[in-house]
């Protein structure tokens, strides 16, 4: 095969996780085959996004790593009084700032008057495991707060942290780490179809590491012992000190029990926790701009933040 020949992209869903991790580590994440999810195409399809401005930012991360980030603002939108630091998903092994779950979601919220700083993070490929992705999110959060005036023009109590799927895990884990370090926690937390337990489908700490979900959890944690770390899986630790939280779960998502169980624990501790069940939706739906349930979820997030 010459350097010009394209690399054949396998079907990751049918591969053993170890093979998928090895392929991604060697080849990088393949391009999304969809031709209508770039920013220009999204703005043509959704004219209300036309005025949103985006700028890439490089944040100094731990160990000399650079945390890629992107700031979204719409100077024509009525200010909501809130800003969001947003973390995409990707099973801890994939995902990036150009995927709709990051880029389109941020465009939509910015158009609703919510400035968004979207974060990327190092993936769990090869020898990389928790806490490295979490460290990147903490670095991004610290940057957002220390530069809040130039990024958002808002005070610290107006900045919310959130994420989807693996990003929801990282956002919740970051809150636990901030709380336990005695630092200020976000004004609110937004979790969209999050995985907050090592065994997400059963909302449990009991993990079958031979199952597909168990393998992903173990690859993220890095060891069987780390599967019980409450900073890696926030649902395993105390929830006192968490901020008001919105949990979005999907009607047909295997991970729905994890989000619902976490919301119940927050409520039992007296922490306001709203649960939005997206009817007709499955895991990953906000990565599909054509899915009508995706717009409903973004509306729910914007409305909750406004309250």
Short mmCIF file of N, CA and C in Angstrom, two decimals, residues 48-49 51-54 71-80 84 103-116 298 302:
data_model
loop_
_atom_site.label_atom_id
_atom_site.label_comp_id
_atom_site.label_asym_id
_atom_site.label_seq_id
_atom_site.Cartn_x
_atom_site.Cartn_y
_atom_site.Cartn_z
N UNK A 48 -30.59 29.71 11.84
CA UNK A 48 -30.48 30.43 13.11
C UNK A 48 -29.06 30.32 13.70
N UNK A 49 -28.21 29.48 13.12
CA UNK A 49 -26.84 29.34 13.60
C UNK A 49 -25.87 30.29 12.88
N UNK A 51 -25.01 33.37 12.84
CA UNK A 51 -24.22 34.42 13.49
C UNK A 51 -23.28 33.88 14.56
N UNK A 52 -23.31 32.58 14.80
CA UNK A 52 -22.44 32.03 15.85
C UNK A 52 -20.98 32.08 15.39
N UNK A 53 -20.13 32.60 16.26
CA UNK A 53 -18.70 32.69 15.98
C UNK A 53 -17.96 31.63 16.79
N UNK A 54 -17.00 30.98 16.17
CA UNK A 54 -16.23 29.94 16.85
C UNK A 54 -14.75 30.22 16.69
N UNK A 71 -14.22 27.93 21.45
CA UNK A 71 -15.17 28.85 22.06
C UNK A 71 -16.24 29.24 21.05
N UNK A 72 -17.50 29.19 21.47
CA UNK A 72 -18.64 29.54 20.63
C UNK A 72 -19.42 30.69 21.29
N UNK A 73 -19.67 31.74 20.50
CA UNK A 73 -20.48 32.86 20.98
C UNK A 73 -21.31 33.41 19.82
N UNK A 74 -22.49 33.90 20.16
CA UNK A 74 -23.35 34.54 19.16
C UNK A 74 -23.60 35.97 19.63
N UNK A 75 -22.95 36.95 19.01
CA UNK A 75 -23.11 38.34 19.47
C UNK A 75 -24.51 38.89 19.25
N UNK A 76 -25.32 38.22 18.45
CA UNK A 76 -26.67 38.72 18.18
C UNK A 76 -27.72 38.10 19.09
N UNK A 77 -27.35 37.08 19.86
CA UNK A 77 -28.34 36.37 20.69
C UNK A 77 -28.53 37.08 22.02
N UNK A 78 -29.75 37.03 22.52
CA UNK A 78 -30.01 37.56 23.85
C UNK A 78 -29.27 36.73 24.88
N UNK A 79 -28.52 37.39 25.75
CA UNK A 79 -27.69 36.67 26.71
C UNK A 79 -28.56 35.91 27.70
N UNK A 80 -28.20 34.67 27.94
CA UNK A 80 -28.94 33.84 28.90
C UNK A 80 -28.48 34.06 30.33
N UNK A 84 -21.41 27.58 29.38
CA UNK A 84 -21.26 26.13 29.52
C UNK A 84 -19.88 25.68 29.06
N UNK A 103 -19.58 20.00 18.22
CA UNK A 103 -19.69 21.22 17.41
C UNK A 103 -21.13 21.69 17.23
N UNK A 104 -22.01 20.79 16.81
CA UNK A 104 -23.40 21.22 16.57
C UNK A 104 -24.09 21.60 17.87
N UNK A 105 -23.88 20.81 18.92
CA UNK A 105 -24.49 21.14 20.21
C UNK A 105 -24.04 22.52 20.67
N UNK A 106 -22.74 22.81 20.54
CA UNK A 106 -22.24 24.10 20.96
C UNK A 106 -22.79 25.24 20.10
N UNK A 107 -22.88 25.02 18.79
CA UNK A 107 -23.48 26.03 17.92
C UNK A 107 -24.91 26.34 18.33
N UNK A 108 -25.68 25.29 18.58
CA UNK A 108 -27.09 25.47 18.94
C UNK A 108 -27.25 26.23 20.26
N UNK A 109 -26.45 25.88 21.25
CA UNK A 109 -26.58 26.55 22.54
C UNK A 109 -26.09 27.99 22.47
N UNK A 110 -25.01 28.23 21.72
CA UNK A 110 -24.54 29.59 21.55
C UNK A 110 -25.60 30.46 20.89
N UNK A 111 -26.31 29.90 19.91
CA UNK A 111 -27.38 30.64 19.24
C UNK A 111 -28.54 30.96 20.18
N UNK A 112 -28.62 30.25 21.30
CA UNK A 112 -29.64 30.49 22.32
C UNK A 112 -29.11 31.38 23.44
N UNK A 113 -27.94 31.99 23.24
CA UNK A 113 -27.41 32.92 24.22
C UNK A 113 -26.57 32.30 25.31
N UNK A 114 -26.09 31.06 25.09
CA UNK A 114 -25.23 30.37 26.05
C UNK A 114 -23.84 30.24 25.44
N UNK A 115 -22.88 31.07 25.81
CA UNK A 115 -21.52 30.86 25.30
C UNK A 115 -21.02 29.48 25.75
N UNK A 116 -20.31 28.81 24.86
CA UNK A 116 -19.86 27.44 25.14
C UNK A 116 -18.36 27.34 24.89
N UNK A 298 -31.57 19.55 23.11
CA UNK A 298 -30.86 20.82 23.22
C UNK A 298 -31.77 21.89 23.78
N UNK A 302 -31.07 24.05 27.23
CA UNK A 302 -31.10 25.51 27.25
C UNK A 302 -32.13 26.03 28.24
#
